[in-house]
Tab-separated table of C-alpha atoms and ligand atoms in Angstrom:
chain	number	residue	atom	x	y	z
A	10	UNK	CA	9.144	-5.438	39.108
A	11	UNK	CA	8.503	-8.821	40.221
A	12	UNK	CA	5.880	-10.311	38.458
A	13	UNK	CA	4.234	-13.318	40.784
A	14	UNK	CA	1.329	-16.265	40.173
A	15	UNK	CA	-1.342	-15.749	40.910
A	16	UNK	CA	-1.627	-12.214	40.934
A	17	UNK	CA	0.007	-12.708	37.291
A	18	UNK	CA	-1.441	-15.674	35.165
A	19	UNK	CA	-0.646	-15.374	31.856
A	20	UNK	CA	-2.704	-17.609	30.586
A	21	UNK	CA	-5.758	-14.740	31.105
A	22	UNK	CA	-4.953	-13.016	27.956
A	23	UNK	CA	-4.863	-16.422	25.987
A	24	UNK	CA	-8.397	-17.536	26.630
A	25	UNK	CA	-10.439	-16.264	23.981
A	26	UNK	CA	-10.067	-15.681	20.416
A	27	UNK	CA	-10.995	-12.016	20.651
A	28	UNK	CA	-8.342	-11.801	23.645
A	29	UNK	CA	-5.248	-13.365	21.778
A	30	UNK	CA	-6.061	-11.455	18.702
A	31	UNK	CA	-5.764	-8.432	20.586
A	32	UNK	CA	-2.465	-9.097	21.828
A	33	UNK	CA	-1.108	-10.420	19.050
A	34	UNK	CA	2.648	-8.908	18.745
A	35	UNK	CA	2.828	-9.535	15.702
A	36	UNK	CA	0.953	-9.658	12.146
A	37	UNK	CA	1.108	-11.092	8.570
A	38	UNK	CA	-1.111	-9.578	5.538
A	39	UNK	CA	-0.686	-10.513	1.721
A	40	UNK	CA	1.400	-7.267	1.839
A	41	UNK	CA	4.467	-9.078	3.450
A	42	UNK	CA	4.828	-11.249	0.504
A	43	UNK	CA	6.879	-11.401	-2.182
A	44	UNK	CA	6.206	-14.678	-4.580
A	45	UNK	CA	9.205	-16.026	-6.627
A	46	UNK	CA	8.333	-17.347	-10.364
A	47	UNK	CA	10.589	-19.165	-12.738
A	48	UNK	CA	10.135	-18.449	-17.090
A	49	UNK	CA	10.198	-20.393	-19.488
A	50	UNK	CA	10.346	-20.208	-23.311
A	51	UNK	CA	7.440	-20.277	-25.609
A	52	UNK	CA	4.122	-19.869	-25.646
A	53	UNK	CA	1.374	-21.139	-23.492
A	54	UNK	CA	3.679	-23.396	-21.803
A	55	UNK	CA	3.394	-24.754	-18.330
A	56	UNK	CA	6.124	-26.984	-16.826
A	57	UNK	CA	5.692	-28.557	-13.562
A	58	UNK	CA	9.039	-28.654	-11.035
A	59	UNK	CA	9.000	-32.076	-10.258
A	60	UNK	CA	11.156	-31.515	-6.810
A	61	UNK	CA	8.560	-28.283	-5.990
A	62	UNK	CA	5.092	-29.852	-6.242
A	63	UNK	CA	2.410	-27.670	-7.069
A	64	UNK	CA	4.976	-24.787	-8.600
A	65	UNK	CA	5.371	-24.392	-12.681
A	66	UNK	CA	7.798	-22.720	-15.030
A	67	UNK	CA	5.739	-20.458	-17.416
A	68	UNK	CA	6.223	-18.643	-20.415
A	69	UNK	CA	6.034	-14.868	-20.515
A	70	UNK	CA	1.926	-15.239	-21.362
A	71	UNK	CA	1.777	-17.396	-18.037
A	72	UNK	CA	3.659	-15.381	-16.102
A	73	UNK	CA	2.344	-12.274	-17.243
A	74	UNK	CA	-1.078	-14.190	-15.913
A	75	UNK	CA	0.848	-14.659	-12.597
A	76	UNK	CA	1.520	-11.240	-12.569
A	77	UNK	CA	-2.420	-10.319	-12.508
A	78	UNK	CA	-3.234	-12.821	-9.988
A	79	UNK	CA	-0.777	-11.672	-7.565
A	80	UNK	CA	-2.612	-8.212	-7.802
A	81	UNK	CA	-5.568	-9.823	-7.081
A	82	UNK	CA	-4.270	-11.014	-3.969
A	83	UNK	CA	-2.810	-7.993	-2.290
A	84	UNK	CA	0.910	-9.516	-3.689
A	85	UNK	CA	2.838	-6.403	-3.898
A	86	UNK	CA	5.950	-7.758	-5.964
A	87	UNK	CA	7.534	-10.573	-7.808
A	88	UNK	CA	10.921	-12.040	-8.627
A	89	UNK	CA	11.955	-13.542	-11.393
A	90	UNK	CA	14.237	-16.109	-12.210
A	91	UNK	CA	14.629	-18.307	-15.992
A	92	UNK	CA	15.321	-21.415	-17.702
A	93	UNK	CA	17.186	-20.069	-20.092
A	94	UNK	CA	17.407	-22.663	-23.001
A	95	UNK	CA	20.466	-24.831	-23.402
A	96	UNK	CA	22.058	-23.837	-26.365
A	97	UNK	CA	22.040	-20.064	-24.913
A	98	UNK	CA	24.047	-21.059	-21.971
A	99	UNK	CA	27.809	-20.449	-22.328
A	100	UNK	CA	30.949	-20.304	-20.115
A	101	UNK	CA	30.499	-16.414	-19.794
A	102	UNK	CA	26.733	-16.647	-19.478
A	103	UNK	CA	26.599	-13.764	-21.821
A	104	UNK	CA	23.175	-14.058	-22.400
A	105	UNK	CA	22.329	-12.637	-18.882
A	106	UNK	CA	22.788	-8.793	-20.961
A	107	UNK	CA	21.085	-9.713	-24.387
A	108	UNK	CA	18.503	-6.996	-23.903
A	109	UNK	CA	16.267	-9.798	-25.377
A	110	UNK	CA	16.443	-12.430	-23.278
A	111	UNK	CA	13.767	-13.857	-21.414
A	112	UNK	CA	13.968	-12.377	-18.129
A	113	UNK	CA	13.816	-8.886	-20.262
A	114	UNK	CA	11.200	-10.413	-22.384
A	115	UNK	CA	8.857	-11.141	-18.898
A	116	UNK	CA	9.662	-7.828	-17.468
A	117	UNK	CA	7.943	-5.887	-20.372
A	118	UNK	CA	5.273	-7.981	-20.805
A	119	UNK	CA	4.236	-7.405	-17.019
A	120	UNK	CA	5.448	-3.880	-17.266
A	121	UNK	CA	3.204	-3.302	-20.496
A	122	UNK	CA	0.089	-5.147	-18.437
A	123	UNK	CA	0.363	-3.850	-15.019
A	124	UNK	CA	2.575	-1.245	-15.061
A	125	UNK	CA	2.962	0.333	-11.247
A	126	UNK	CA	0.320	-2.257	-9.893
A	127	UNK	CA	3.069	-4.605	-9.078
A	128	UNK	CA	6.966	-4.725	-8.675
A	129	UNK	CA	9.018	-6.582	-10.426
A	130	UNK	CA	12.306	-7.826	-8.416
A	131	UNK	CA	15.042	-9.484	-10.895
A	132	UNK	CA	17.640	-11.763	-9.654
A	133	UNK	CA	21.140	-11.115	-10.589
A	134	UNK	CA	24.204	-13.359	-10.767
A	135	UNK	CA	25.067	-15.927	-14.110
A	136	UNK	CA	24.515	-19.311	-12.637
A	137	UNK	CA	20.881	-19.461	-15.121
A	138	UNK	CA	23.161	-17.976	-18.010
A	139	UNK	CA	26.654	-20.419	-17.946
A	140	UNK	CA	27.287	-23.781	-18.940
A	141	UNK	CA	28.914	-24.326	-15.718
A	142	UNK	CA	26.100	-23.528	-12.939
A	143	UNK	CA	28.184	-21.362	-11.166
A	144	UNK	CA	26.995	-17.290	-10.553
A	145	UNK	CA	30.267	-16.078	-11.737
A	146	UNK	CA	33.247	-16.060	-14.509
A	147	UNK	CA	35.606	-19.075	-13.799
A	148	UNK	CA	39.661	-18.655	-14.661
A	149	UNK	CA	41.552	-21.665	-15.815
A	150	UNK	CA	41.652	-23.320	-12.317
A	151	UNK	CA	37.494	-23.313	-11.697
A	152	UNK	CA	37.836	-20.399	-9.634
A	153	UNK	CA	34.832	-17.936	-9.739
A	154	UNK	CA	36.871	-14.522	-10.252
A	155	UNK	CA	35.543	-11.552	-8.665
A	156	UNK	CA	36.236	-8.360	-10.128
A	157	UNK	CA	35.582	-10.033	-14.003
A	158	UNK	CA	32.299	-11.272	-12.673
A	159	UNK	CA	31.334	-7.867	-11.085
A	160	UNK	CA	31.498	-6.180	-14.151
A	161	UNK	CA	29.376	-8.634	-16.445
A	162	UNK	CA	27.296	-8.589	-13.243
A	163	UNK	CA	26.580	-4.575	-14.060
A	164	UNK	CA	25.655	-5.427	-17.668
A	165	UNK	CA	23.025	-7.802	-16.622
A	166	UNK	CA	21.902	-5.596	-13.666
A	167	UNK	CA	21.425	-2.165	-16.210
A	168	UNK	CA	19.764	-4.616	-18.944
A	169	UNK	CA	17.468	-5.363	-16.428
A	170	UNK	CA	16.835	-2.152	-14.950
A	171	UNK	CA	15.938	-0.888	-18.790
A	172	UNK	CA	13.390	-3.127	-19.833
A	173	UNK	CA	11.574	-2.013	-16.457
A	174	UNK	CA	12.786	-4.082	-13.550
A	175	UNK	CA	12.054	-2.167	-10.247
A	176	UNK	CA	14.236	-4.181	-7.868
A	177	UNK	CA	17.770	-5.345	-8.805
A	178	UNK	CA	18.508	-8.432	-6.456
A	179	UNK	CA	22.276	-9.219	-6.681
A	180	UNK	CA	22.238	-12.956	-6.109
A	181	UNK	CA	26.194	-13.650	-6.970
A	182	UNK	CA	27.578	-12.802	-3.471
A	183	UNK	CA	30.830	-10.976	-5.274
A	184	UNK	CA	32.623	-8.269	-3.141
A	185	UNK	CA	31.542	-4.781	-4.300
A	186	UNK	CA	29.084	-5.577	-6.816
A	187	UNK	CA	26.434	-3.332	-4.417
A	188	UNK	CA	28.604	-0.387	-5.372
A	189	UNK	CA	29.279	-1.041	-8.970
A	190	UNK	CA	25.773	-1.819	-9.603
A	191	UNK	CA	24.298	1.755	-7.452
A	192	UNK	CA	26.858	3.611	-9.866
A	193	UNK	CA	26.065	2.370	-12.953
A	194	UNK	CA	22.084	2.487	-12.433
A	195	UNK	CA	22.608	6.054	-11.264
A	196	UNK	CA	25.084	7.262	-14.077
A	197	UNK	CA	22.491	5.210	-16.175
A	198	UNK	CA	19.369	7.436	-14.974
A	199	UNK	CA	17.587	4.480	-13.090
A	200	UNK	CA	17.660	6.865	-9.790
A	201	UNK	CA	14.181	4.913	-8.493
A	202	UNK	CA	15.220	1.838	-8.887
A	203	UNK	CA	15.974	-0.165	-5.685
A	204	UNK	CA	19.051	-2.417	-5.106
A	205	UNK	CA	17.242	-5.667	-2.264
A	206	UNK	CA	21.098	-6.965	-1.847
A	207	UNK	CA	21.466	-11.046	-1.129
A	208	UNK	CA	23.970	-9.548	1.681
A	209	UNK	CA	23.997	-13.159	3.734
A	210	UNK	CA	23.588	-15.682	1.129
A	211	UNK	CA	24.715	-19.373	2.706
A	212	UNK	CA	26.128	-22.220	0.672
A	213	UNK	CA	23.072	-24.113	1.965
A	214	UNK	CA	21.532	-27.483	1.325
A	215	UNK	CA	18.586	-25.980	0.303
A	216	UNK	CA	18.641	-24.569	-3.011
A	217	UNK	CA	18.559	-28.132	-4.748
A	218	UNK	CA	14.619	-27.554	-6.112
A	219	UNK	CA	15.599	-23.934	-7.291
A	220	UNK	CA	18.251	-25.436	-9.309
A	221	UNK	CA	16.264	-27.930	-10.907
A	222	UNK	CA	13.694	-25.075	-11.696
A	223	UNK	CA	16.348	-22.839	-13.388
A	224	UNK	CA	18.035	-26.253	-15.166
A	225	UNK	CA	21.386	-25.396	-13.561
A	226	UNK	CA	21.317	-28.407	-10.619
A	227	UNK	CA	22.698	-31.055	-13.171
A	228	UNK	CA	25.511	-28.213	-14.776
A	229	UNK	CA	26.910	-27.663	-11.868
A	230	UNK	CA	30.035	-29.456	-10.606
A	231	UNK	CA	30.931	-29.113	-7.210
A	232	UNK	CA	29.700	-26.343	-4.468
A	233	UNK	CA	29.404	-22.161	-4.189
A	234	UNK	CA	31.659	-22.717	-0.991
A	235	UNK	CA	33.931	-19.827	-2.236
A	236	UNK	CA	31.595	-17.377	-2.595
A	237	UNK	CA	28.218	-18.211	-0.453
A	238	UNK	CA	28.723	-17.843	3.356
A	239	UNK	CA	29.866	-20.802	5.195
A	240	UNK	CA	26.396	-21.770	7.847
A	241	UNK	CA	28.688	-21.838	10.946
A	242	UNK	CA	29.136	-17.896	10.506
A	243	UNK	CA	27.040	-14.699	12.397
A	244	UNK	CA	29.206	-11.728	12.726
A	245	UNK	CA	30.293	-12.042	9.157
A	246	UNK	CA	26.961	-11.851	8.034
A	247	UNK	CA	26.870	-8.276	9.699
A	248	UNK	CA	29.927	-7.731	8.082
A	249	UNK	CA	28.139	-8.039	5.017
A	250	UNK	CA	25.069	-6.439	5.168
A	251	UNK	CA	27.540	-3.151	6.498
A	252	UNK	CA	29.274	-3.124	3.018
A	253	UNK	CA	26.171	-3.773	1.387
A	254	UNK	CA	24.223	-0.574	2.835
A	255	UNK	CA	27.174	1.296	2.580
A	256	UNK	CA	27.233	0.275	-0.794
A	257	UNK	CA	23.929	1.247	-1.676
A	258	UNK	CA	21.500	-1.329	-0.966
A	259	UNK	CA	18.033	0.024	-0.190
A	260	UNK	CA	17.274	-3.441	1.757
A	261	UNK	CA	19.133	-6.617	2.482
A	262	UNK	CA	18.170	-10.253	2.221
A	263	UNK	CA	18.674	-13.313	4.399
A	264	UNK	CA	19.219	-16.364	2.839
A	265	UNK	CA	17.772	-18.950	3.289
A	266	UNK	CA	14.887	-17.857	5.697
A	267	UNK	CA	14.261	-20.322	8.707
A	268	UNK	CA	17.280	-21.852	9.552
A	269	UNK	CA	18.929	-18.081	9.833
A	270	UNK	CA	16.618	-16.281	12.137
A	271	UNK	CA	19.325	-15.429	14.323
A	272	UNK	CA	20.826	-14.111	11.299
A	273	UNK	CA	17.444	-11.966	10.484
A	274	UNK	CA	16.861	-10.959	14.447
A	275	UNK	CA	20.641	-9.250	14.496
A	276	UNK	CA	20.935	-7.091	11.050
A	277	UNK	CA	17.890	-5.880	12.303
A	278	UNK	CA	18.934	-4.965	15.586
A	279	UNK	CA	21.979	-3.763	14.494
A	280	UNK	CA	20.995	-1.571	11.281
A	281	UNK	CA	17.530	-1.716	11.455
A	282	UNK	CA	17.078	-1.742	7.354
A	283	UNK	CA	14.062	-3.163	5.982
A	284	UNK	CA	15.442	-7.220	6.017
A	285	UNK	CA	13.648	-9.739	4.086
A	286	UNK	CA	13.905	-13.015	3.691
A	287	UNK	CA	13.842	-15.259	1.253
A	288	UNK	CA	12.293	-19.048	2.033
A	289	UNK	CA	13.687	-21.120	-0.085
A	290	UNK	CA	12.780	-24.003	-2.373
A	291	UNK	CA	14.291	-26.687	0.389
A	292	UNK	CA	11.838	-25.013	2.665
A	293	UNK	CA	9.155	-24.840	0.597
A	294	UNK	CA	9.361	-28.656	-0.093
A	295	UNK	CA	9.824	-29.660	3.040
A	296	UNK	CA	6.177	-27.966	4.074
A	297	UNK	CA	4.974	-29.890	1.045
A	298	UNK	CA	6.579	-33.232	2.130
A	299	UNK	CA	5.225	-32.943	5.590
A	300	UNK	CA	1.693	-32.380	4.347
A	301	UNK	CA	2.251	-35.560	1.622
A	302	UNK	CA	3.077	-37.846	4.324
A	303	UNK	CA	0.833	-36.717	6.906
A	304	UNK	CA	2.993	-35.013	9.609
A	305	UNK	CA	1.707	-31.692	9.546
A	306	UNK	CA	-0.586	-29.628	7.923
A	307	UNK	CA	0.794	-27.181	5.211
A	308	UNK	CA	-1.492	-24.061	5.949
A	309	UNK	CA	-0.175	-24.074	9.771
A	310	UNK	CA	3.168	-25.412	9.351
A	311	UNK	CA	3.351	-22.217	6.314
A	312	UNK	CA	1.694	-19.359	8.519
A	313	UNK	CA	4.116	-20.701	11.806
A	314	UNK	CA	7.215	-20.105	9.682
A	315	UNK	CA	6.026	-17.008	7.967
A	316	UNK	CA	4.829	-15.313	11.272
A	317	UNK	CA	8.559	-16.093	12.877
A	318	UNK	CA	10.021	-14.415	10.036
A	319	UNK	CA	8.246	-11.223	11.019
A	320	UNK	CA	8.733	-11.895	14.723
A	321	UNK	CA	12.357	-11.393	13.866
A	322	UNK	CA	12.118	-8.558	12.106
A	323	UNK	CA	11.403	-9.462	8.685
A	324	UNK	CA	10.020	-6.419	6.416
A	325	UNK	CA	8.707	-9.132	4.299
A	326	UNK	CA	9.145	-12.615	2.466
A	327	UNK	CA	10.396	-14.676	-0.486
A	328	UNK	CA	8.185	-17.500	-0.945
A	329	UNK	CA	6.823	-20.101	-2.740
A	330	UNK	CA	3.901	-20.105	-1.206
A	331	UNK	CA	2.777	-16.709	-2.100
A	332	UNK	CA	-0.281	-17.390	-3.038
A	333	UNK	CA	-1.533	-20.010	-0.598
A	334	UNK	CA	-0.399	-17.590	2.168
A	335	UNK	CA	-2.101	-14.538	0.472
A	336	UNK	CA	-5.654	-16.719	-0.116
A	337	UNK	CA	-5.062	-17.691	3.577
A	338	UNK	CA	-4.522	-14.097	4.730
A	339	UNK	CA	-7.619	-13.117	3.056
A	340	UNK	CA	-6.029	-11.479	0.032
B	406	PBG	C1	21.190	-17.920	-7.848
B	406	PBG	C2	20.141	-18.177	-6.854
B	406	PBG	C3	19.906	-19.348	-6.109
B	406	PBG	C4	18.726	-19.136	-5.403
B	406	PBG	C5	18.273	-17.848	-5.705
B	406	PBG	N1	19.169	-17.255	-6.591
B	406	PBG	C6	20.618	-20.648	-6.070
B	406	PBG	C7	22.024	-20.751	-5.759
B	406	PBG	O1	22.641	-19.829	-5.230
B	406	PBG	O2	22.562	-21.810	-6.077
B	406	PBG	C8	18.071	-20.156	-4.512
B	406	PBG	C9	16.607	-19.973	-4.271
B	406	PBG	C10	15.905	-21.170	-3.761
B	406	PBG	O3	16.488	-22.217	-3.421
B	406	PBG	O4	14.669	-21.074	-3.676
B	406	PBG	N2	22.304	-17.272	-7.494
């Protein structure tokens, strides 16, 4: 077939709204999104992220009001991440398992206000939890151990999945915590709850605003180089999301989102899983920096990026901008 001007013009199909909407390959609805939220302690409490303008830490009241208003706008799930106070920050971050800790403390809240109306997806690795900012256990030489981490990694994972998280997210990018974490949850009973596996995580210039947000950015010394992929890499990043399904995720992250859309466009035409991905806080401030200074408008700039995420194959997204997208979409 040998398509040929001006018997083909493609621009026919693009003239009129009605036209392009109908031939629109693609689609977006408030049903794509899922909208990260970071706790805080106390009560009433709002804290503004400096580095994310226009996104808050919240204690559980807040976020439990978070909660309802992503309900409201056709948000199907949420993730949450803390600042867990100082003084309950330690070298083993052994306050990611204290069954009362605040990420458990947020879970039931929602759980106890919306119950199935919305899912709750609950990061997993220690880097909110140590005094060191890094997502593991270190040995004497700084090293983030593996197998040591994995197993305080279960801990956290089961505490979470008993005070009602619905999706475990395994942040930590340890080898075999998929599997450790599937066997424990089923030995534990949790048979419906769903593993969303960080299987290509980068060690990316991105997360600084998400570190600020969970108070980790000024703990940390040094880099995640020896656990988070290195950017230069594709097939390992198959490699990855292989062990993780064989592992027992249910679905499988890219991270972060728009720099990595080869990334996204090849798990999912290798394994086709659901693949999500998660747009980081570097992304989201960059929309909001090129609104502040004029060179773009956030509403486009937000809906371009999020409609290339499904273009690639994206089930659905991590963002910050949640709720502008959802109020956009109509939600
Ligand atoms: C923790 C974690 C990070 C993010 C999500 N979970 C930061 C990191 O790995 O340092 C980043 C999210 C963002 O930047 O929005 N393991």
């Amino acid at each position: 077939m040998t398509a040929s001007y001006p018997n083909t013009r493609l621009r026919r199909t693009r003239a009129s709204d009605w036209s392009r909407r109908l031939h629109r390959e693609t689609t977006l609805s408030p049903a794509d999104l899922i909208w990260p939220l970071f706790v805080t302690s106390g009560d009433g409490v709002e804290e503004p992220v400096t580095s994310l303008p226009g996104v808050s830490r919240w204690s559980v009241d807040g976020i439990v009001a978070r909660a309802q208003e992503a309900i409201d706008l056709g948000i199907p799930m949420i993730a949450l991440f803390p600042n867990t106070p100082p003084n309950k920050r330690s070298d083993d971050g052994a306050e990611a398992h204290n069954p009362d800790n605040l990420m458990c403390q947020a879970i039931k809240a929602i759980k106890d206000a919306c119950g199935e109306e919305i899912g709750v997806l609950t990061d997993v690795a220690l880097d909110p939890y140590t005094s060191h900012g890094q997502d593991g256990l270190l040995d004497d030489k700084g090293y983030v151990t593996n197998d040591d981490t994995v197993a305080v990694l279960v801990d956290q994972a089961i505490n979470q999945a008993e005070a009602g998280a619905d999706v475990i997210a395994p942040s930590d990018m340890m080898d075999g915590r998929i599997r450790a974490i599937r066997m424990a949850l089923e030995m534990g009973g949790h048979h419906n709850v769903q593993i969303m596996s960080y299987a290509a995580k980068y060690a990316s210039a991105f997360y600084g605003p998400f570190r600020d947000a969970v108070g980790s950015g000024g703990l940390l010394k040094g880099n995640k180089k020896s656990y988070q992929m290195d950017p230069a890499n594709g097939d390992e990043a198959l490699r990855e999301v292989e062990f993780d399904i064989a592992e027992g995720a249910d679905s499988v992250m890219v991270k972060p989102g728009l720099a990595y859309l080869d990334i996204i466009y090849r798990v999912k035409q290798r394994f086709n899983v659901p693949v999500f991905a998660y747009q980081v806080s570097g992304e989201y401030a960059m929309i909001e920096a090129a609104q502040t200074v004029g060179a773009g408008d956030r509403n486009a700039l937000l809906m371009e990026k999020l409609i290339a995420f499904k273009r690639a194959g994206c089930s659905g997204m991590l963002t910050y901008h949640a709720p502008v997208a959802a109020k956009i979409l109509g939600g």
